[in-house]
PDB file of C-alpha atoms and ligand atoms in Angstrom:
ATOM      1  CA  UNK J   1     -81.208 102.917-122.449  1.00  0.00           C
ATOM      2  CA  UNK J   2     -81.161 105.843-120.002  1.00  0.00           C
ATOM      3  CA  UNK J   3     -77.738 107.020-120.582  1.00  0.00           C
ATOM      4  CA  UNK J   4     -77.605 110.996-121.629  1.00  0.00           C
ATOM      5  CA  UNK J   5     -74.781 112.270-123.487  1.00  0.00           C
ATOM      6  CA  UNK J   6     -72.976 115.329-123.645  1.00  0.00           C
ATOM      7  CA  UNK J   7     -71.029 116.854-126.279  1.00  0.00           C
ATOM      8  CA  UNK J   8     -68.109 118.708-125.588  1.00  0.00           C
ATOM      9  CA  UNK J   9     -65.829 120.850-128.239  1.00  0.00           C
ATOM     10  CA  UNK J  10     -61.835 121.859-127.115  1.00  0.00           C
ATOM     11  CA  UNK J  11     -59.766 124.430-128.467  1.00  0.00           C
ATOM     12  CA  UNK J  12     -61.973 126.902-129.931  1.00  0.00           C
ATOM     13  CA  UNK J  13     -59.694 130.304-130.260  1.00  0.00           C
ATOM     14  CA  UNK J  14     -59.106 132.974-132.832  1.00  0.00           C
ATOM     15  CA  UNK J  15     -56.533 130.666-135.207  1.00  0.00           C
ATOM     16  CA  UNK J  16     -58.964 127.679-135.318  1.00  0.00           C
ATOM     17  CA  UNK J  17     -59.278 125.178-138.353  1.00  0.00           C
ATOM     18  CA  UNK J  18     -61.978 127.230-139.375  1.00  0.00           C
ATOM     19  CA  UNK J  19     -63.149 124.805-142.115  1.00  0.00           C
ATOM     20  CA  UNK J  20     -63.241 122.060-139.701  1.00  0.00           C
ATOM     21  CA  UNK J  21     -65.345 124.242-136.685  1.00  0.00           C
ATOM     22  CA  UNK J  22     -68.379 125.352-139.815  1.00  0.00           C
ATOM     23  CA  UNK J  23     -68.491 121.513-140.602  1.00  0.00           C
ATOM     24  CA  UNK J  24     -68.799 120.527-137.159  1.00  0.00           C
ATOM     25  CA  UNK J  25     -71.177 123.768-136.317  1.00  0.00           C
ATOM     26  CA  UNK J  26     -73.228 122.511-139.407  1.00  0.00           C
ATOM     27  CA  UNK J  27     -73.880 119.121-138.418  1.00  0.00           C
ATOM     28  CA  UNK J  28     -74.572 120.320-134.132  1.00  0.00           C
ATOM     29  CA  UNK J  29     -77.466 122.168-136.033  1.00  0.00           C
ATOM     30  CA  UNK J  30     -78.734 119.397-138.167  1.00  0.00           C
ATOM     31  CA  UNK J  31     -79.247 117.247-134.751  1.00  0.00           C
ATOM     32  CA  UNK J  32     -80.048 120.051-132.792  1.00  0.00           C
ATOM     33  CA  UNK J  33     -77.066 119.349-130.840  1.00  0.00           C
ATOM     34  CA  UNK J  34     -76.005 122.431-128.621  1.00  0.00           C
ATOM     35  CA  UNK J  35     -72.615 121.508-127.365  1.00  0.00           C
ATOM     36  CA  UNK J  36     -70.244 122.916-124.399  1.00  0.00           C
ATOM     37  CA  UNK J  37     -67.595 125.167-125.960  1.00  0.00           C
ATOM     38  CA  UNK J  38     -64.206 125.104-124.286  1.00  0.00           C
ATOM     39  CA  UNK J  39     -62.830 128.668-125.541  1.00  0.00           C
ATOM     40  CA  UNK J  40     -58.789 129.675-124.623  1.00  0.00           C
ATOM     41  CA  UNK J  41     -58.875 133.514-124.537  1.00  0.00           C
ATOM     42  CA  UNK J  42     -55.495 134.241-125.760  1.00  0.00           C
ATOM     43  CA  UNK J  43     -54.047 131.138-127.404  1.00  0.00           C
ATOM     44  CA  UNK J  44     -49.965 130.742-127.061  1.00  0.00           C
ATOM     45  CA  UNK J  45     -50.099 126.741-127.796  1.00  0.00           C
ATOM     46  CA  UNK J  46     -48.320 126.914-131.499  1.00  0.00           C
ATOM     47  CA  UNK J  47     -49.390 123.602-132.175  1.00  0.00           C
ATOM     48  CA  UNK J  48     -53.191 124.809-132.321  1.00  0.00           C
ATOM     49  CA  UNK J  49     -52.804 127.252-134.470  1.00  0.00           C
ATOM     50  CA  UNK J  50     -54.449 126.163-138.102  1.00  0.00           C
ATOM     51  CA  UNK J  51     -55.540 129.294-139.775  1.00  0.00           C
ATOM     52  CA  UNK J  52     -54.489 133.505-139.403  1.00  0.00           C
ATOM     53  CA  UNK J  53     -56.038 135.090-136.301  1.00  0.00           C
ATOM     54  CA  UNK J  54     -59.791 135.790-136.621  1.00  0.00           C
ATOM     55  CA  UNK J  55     -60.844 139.307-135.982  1.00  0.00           C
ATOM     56  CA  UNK J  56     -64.358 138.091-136.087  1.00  0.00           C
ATOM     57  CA  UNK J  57     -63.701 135.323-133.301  1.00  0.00           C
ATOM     58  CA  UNK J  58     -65.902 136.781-130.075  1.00  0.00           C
ATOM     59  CA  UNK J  59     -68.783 137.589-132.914  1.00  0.00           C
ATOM     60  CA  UNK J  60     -68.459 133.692-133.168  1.00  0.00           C
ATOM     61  CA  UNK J  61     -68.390 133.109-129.289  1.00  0.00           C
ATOM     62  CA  UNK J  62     -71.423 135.147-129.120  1.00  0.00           C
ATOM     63  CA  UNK J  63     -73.328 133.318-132.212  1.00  0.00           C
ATOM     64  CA  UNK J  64     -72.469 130.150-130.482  1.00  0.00           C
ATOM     65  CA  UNK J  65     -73.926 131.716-126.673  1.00  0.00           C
ATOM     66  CA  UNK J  66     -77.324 133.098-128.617  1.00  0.00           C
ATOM     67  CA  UNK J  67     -77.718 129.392-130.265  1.00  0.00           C
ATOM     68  CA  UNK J  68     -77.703 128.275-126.493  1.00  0.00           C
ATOM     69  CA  UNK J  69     -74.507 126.240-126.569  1.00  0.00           C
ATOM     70  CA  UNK J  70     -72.782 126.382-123.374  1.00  0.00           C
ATOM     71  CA  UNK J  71     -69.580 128.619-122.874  1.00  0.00           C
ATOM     72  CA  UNK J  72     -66.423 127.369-120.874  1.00  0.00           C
ATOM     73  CA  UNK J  73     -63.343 129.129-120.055  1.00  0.00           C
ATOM     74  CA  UNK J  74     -60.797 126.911-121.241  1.00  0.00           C
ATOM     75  CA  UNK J  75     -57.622 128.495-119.443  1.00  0.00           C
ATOM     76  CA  UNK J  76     -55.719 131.363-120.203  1.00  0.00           C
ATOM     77  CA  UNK J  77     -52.885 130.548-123.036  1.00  0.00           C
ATOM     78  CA  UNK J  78     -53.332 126.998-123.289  1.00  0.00           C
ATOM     79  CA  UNK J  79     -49.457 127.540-121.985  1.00  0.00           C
ATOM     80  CA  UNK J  80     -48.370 124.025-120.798  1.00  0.00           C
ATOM     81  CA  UNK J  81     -45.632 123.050-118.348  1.00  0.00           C
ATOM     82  CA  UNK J  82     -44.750 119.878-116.885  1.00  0.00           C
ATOM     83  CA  UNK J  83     -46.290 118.312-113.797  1.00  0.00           C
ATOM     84  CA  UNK J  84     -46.055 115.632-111.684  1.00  0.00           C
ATOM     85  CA  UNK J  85     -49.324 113.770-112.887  1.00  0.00           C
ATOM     86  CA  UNK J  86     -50.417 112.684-109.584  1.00  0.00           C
ATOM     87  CA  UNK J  87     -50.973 116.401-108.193  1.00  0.00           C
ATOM     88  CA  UNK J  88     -53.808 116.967-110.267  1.00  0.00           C
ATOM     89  CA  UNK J  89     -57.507 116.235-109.333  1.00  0.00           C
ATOM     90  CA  UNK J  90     -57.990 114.006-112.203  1.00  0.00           C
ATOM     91  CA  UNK J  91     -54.130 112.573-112.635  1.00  0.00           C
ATOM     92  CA  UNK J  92     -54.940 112.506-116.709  1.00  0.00           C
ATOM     93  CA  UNK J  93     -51.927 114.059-118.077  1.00  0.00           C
ATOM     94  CA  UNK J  94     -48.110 114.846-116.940  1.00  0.00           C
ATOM     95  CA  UNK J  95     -48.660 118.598-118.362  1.00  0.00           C
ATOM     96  CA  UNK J  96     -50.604 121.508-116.726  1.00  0.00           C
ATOM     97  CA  UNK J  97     -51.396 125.117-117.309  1.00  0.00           C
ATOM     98  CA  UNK J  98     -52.263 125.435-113.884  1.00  0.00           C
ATOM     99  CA  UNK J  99     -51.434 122.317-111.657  1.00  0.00           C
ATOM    100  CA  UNK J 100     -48.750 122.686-108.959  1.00  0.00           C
ATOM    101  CA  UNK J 101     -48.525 126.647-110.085  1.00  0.00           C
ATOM    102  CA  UNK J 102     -48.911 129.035-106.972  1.00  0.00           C
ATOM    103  CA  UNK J 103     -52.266 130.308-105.736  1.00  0.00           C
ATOM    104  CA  UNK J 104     -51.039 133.840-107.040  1.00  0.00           C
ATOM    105  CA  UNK J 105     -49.617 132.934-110.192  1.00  0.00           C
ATOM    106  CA  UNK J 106     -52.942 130.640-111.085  1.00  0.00           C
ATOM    107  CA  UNK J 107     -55.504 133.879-109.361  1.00  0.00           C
ATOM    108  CA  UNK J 108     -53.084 135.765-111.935  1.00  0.00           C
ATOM    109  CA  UNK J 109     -54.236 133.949-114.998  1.00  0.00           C
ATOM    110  CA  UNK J 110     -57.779 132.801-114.305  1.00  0.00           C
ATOM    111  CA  UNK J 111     -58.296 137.187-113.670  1.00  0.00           C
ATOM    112  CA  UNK J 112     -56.728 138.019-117.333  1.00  0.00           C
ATOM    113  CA  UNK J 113     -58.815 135.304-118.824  1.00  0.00           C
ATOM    114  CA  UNK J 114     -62.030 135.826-117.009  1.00  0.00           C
ATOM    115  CA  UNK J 115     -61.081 139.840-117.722  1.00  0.00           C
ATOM    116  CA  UNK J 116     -61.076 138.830-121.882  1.00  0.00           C
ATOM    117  CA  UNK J 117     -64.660 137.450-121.945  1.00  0.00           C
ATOM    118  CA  UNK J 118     -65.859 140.213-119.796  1.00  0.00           C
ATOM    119  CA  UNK J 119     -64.507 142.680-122.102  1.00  0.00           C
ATOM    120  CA  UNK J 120     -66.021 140.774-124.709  1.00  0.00           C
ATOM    121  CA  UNK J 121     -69.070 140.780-122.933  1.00  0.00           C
ATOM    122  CA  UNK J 122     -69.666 137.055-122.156  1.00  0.00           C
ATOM    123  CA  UNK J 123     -69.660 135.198-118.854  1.00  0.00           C
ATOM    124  CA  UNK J 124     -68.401 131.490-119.261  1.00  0.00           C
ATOM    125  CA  UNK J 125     -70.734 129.277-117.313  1.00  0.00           C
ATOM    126  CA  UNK J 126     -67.930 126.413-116.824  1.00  0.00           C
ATOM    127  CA  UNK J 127     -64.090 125.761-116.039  1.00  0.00           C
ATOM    128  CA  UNK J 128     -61.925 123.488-118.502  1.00  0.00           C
ATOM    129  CA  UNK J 129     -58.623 122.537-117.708  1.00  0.00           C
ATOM    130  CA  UNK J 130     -55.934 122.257-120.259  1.00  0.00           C
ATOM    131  CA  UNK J 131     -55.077 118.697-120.379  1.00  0.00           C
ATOM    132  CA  UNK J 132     -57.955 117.849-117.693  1.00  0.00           C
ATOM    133  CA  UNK J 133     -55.163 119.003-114.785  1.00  0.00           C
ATOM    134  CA  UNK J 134     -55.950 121.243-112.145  1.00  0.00           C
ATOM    135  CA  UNK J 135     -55.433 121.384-108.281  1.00  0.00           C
ATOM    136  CA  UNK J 136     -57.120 122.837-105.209  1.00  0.00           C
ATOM    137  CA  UNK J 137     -55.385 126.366-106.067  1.00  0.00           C
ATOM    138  CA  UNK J 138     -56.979 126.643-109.249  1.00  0.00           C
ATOM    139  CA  UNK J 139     -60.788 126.121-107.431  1.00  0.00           C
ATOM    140  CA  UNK J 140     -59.561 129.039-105.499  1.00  0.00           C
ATOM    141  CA  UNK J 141     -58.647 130.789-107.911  1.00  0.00           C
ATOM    142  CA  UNK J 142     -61.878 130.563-109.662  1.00  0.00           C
ATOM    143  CA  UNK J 143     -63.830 131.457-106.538  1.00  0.00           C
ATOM    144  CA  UNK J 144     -61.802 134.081-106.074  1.00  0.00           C
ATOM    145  CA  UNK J 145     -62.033 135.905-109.390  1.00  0.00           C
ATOM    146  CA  UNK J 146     -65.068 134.199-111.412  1.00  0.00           C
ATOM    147  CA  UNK J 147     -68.835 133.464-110.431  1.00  0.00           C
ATOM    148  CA  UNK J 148     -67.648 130.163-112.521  1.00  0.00           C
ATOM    149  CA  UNK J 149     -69.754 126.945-110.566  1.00  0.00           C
ATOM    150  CA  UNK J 150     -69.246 124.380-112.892  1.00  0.00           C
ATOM    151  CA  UNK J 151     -66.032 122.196-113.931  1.00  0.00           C
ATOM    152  CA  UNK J 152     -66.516 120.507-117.121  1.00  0.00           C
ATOM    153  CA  UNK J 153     -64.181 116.880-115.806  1.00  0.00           C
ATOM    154  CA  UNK J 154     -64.187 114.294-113.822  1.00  0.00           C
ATOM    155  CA  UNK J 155     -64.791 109.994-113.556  1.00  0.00           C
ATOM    156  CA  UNK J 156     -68.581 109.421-112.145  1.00  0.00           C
ATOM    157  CA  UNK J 157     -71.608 108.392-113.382  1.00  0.00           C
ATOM    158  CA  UNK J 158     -73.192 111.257-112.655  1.00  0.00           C
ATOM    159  CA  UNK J 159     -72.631 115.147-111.730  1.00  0.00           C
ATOM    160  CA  UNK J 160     -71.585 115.658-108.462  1.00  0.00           C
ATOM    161  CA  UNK J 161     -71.051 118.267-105.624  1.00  0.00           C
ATOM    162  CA  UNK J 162     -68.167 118.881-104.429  1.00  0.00           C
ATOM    163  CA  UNK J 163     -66.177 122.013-102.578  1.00  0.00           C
ATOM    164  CA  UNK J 164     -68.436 123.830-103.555  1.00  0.00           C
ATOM    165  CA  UNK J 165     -68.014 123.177-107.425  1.00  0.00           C
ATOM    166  CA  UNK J 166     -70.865 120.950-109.394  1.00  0.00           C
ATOM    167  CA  UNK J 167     -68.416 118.654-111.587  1.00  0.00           C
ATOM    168  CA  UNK J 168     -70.295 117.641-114.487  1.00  0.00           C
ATOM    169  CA  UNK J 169     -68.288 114.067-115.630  1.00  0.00           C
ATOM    170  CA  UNK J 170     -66.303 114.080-118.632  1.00  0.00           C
ATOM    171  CA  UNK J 171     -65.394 110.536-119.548  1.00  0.00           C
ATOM    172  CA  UNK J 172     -65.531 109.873-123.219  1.00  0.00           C
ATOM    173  CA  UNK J 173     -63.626 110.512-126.039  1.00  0.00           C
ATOM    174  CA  UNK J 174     -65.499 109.262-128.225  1.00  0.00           C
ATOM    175  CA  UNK J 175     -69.011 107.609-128.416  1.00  0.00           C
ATOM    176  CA  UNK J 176     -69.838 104.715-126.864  1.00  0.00           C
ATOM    177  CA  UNK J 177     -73.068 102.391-125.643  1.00  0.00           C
ATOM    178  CA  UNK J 178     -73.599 103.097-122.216  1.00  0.00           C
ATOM    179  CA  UNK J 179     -76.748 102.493-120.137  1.00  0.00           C
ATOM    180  CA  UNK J 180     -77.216 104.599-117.602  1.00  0.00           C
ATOM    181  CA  UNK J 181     -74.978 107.719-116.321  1.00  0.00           C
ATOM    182  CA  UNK J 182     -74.261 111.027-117.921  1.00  0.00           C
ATOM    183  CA  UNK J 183     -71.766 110.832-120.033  1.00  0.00           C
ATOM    184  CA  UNK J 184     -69.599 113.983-121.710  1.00  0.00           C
ATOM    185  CA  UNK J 185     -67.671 113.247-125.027  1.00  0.00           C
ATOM    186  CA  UNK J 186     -65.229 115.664-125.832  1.00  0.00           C
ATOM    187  CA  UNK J 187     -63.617 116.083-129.117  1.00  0.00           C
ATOM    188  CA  UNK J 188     -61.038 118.249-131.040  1.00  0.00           C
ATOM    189  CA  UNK J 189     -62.934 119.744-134.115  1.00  0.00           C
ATOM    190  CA  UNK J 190     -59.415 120.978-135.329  1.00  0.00           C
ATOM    191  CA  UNK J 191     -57.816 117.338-135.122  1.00  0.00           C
ATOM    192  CA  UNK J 192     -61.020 115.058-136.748  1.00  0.00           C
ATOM    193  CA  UNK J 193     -60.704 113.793-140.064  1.00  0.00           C
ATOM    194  CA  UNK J 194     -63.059 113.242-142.953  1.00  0.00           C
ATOM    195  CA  UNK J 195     -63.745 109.870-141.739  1.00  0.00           C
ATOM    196  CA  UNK J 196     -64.566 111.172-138.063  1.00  0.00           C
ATOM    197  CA  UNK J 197     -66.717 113.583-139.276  1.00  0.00           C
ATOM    198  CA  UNK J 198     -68.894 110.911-140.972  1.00  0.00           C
ATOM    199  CA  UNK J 199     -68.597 108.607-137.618  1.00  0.00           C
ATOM    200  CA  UNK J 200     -69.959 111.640-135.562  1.00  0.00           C
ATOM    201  CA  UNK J 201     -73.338 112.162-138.535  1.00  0.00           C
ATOM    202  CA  UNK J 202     -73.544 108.447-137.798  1.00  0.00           C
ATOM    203  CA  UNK J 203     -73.527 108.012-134.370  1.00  0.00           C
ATOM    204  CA  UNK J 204     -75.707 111.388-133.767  1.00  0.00           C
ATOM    205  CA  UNK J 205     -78.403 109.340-135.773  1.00  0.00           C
ATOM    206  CA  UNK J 206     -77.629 106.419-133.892  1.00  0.00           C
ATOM    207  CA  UNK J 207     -78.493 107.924-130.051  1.00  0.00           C
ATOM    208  CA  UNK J 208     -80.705 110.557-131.480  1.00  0.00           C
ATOM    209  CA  UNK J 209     -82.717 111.399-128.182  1.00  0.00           C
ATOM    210  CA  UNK J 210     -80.094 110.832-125.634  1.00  0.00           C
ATOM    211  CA  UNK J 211     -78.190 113.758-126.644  1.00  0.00           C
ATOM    212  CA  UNK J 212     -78.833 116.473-123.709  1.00  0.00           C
ATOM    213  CA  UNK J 213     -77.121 120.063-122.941  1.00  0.00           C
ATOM    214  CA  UNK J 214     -75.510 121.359-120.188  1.00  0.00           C
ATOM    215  CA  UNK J 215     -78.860 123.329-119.287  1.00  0.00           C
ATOM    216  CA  UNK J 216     -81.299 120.549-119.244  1.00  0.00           C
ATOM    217  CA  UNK J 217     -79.335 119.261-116.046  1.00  0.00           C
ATOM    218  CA  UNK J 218     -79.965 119.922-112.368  1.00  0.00           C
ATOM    219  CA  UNK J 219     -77.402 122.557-112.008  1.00  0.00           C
ATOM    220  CA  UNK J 220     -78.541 123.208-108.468  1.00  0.00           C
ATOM    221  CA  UNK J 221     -78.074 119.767-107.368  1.00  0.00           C
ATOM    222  CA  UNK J 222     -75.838 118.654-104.267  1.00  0.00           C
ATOM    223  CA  UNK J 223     -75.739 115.152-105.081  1.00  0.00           C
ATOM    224  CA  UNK J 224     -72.715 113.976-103.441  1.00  0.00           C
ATOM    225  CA  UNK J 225     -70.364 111.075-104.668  1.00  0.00           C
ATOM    226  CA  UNK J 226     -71.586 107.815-104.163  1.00  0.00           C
ATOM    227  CA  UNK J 227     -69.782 104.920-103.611  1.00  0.00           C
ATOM    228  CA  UNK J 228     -70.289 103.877-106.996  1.00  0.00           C
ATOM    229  CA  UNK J 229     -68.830 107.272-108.756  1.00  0.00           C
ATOM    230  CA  UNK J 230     -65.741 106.116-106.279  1.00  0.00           C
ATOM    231  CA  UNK J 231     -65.583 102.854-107.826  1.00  0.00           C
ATOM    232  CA  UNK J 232     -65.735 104.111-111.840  1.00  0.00           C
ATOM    233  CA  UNK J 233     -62.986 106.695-110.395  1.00  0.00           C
ATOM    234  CA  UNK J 234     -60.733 103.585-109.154  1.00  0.00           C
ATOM    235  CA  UNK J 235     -61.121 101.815-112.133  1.00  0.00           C
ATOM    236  CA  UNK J 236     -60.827 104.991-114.683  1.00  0.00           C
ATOM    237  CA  UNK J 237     -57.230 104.988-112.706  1.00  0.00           C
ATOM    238  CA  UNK J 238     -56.247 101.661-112.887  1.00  0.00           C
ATOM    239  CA  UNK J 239     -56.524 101.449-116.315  1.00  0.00           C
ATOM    240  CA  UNK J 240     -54.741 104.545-117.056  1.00  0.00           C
ATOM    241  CA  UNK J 241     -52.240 103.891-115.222  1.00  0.00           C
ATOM    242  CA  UNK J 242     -51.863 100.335-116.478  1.00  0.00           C
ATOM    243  CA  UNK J 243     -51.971 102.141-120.127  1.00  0.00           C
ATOM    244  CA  UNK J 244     -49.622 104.607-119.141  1.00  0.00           C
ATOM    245  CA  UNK J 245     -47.063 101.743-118.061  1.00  0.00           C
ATOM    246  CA  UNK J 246     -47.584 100.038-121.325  1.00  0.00           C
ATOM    247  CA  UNK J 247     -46.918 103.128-123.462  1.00  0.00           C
ATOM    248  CA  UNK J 248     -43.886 103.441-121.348  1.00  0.00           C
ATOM    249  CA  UNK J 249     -42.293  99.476-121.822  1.00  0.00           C
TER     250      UNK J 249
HETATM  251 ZN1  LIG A   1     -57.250 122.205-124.830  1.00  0.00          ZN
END
């Protein structure tokens, strides 16, 4: 087995299931796991919010930075409008923070959230979308205001270069057997449940030394798509789409 996995954690922001994040912190240190960190800068999404605000939260951010876990800048509010799906990148979702928004409006909010870790003294390293949806605007937007290089998304097989971005895959939701590929699971610490908790101790045991972090990649690579990253792509579509139309009947 050469697959490597990544693990990825959404929604970390002052009002976090705080219970939930120390569990899952806990366990990332028992396997000497050191995770990418999707962080929202100033959460508006009600449905996020678990516990009060936490003064203490960038203390946290920077505990998580010194422990060498990777630090992305997951939007601005987490603010979500509707979309046509197909004008995103990676045609995931129907809702956007940022998709089909104008180049000013999206410069506008990738500025006050890059301005909020600056203030707070730390850089992110790497972009995540909201919902997975961006467009070309919000690259510029993040070349414009950011020295941001990496976007945490995409369906290959392995990282790849492209305008001028390295897009490090994200195709898992949850663990799976793969055999070669890099592979990024992401997962909601404030949605998992007792029993998912116990499925993640398990299956950290289970591929013990395939778990990598961001910085044990090739970050300066230019590997370019290959015609099999295309292929995974098509298919990742088909069946979401085909999913999508079965939800919908
Ligand atoms: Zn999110």
């Amino acid at each position: 087995m050469f697959a490597k996995y990544l693990i990825r954690l959404d929604d970390a922001h002052t009002c976090l299931d705080r219970k939930k994040w120390n569990r899952i912190e806990s366990i990332l240190k028992d396997n000497n796991i050191r995770p990418i960190v999707a962080v929202i800068p100033k959460n508006t999404d009600k449905t996020l919010n678990h516990n009060l605000p936490d003064n203490k939260f960038w203390i946290k951010v920077k505990k998580w930075k010194k422990k060498d876990w990777t630090i992305a800048l997951h939007g601005f509010n987490h603010k979500y409008h509707k979309i046509d799906r197909k004008s995103s990148l990676f045609p995931l979702s129907s809702r956007s923070e940022f998709s089909e928004l104008s180049l000013r409006t999206q410069i506008k909010k990738i500025k006050s959230s890059y301005s909020i870790f600056k203030k707070n003294k730390i850089l992110p390293q790497v972009f995540i979308a909201p919902s997975h949806t961006f467009d070309l605007n919000t690259l510029k937007a993040l070349k414009s205001e950011t020295n941001i290089k990496i976007i945490s998304d995409g369906w290959y097989y392995f990282p790849i270069f492209e305008r001028n971005f390295l897009f490090i895959p994200q195709q898992l939701w949850q663990f799976k057997f793969k055999i070669f590929g890099i592979w990024t699971i992401c997962l909601h610490p404030d949605t998992m449940k007792t029993t998912d908790f116990e499925n993640l101790e398990k299956n950290l045991k289970k591929f013990k030394n395939n778990f990598i972090s961001l910085n044990d990649l090739d970050l300066n690579t230019s590997r370019k798509k290959k015609f099999y990253d295309s292929l995974f792509y098509y298919f990742f579509l088909c069946k979401l789409s085909l999913k999508k139309r079965l939800n919908l009947n």
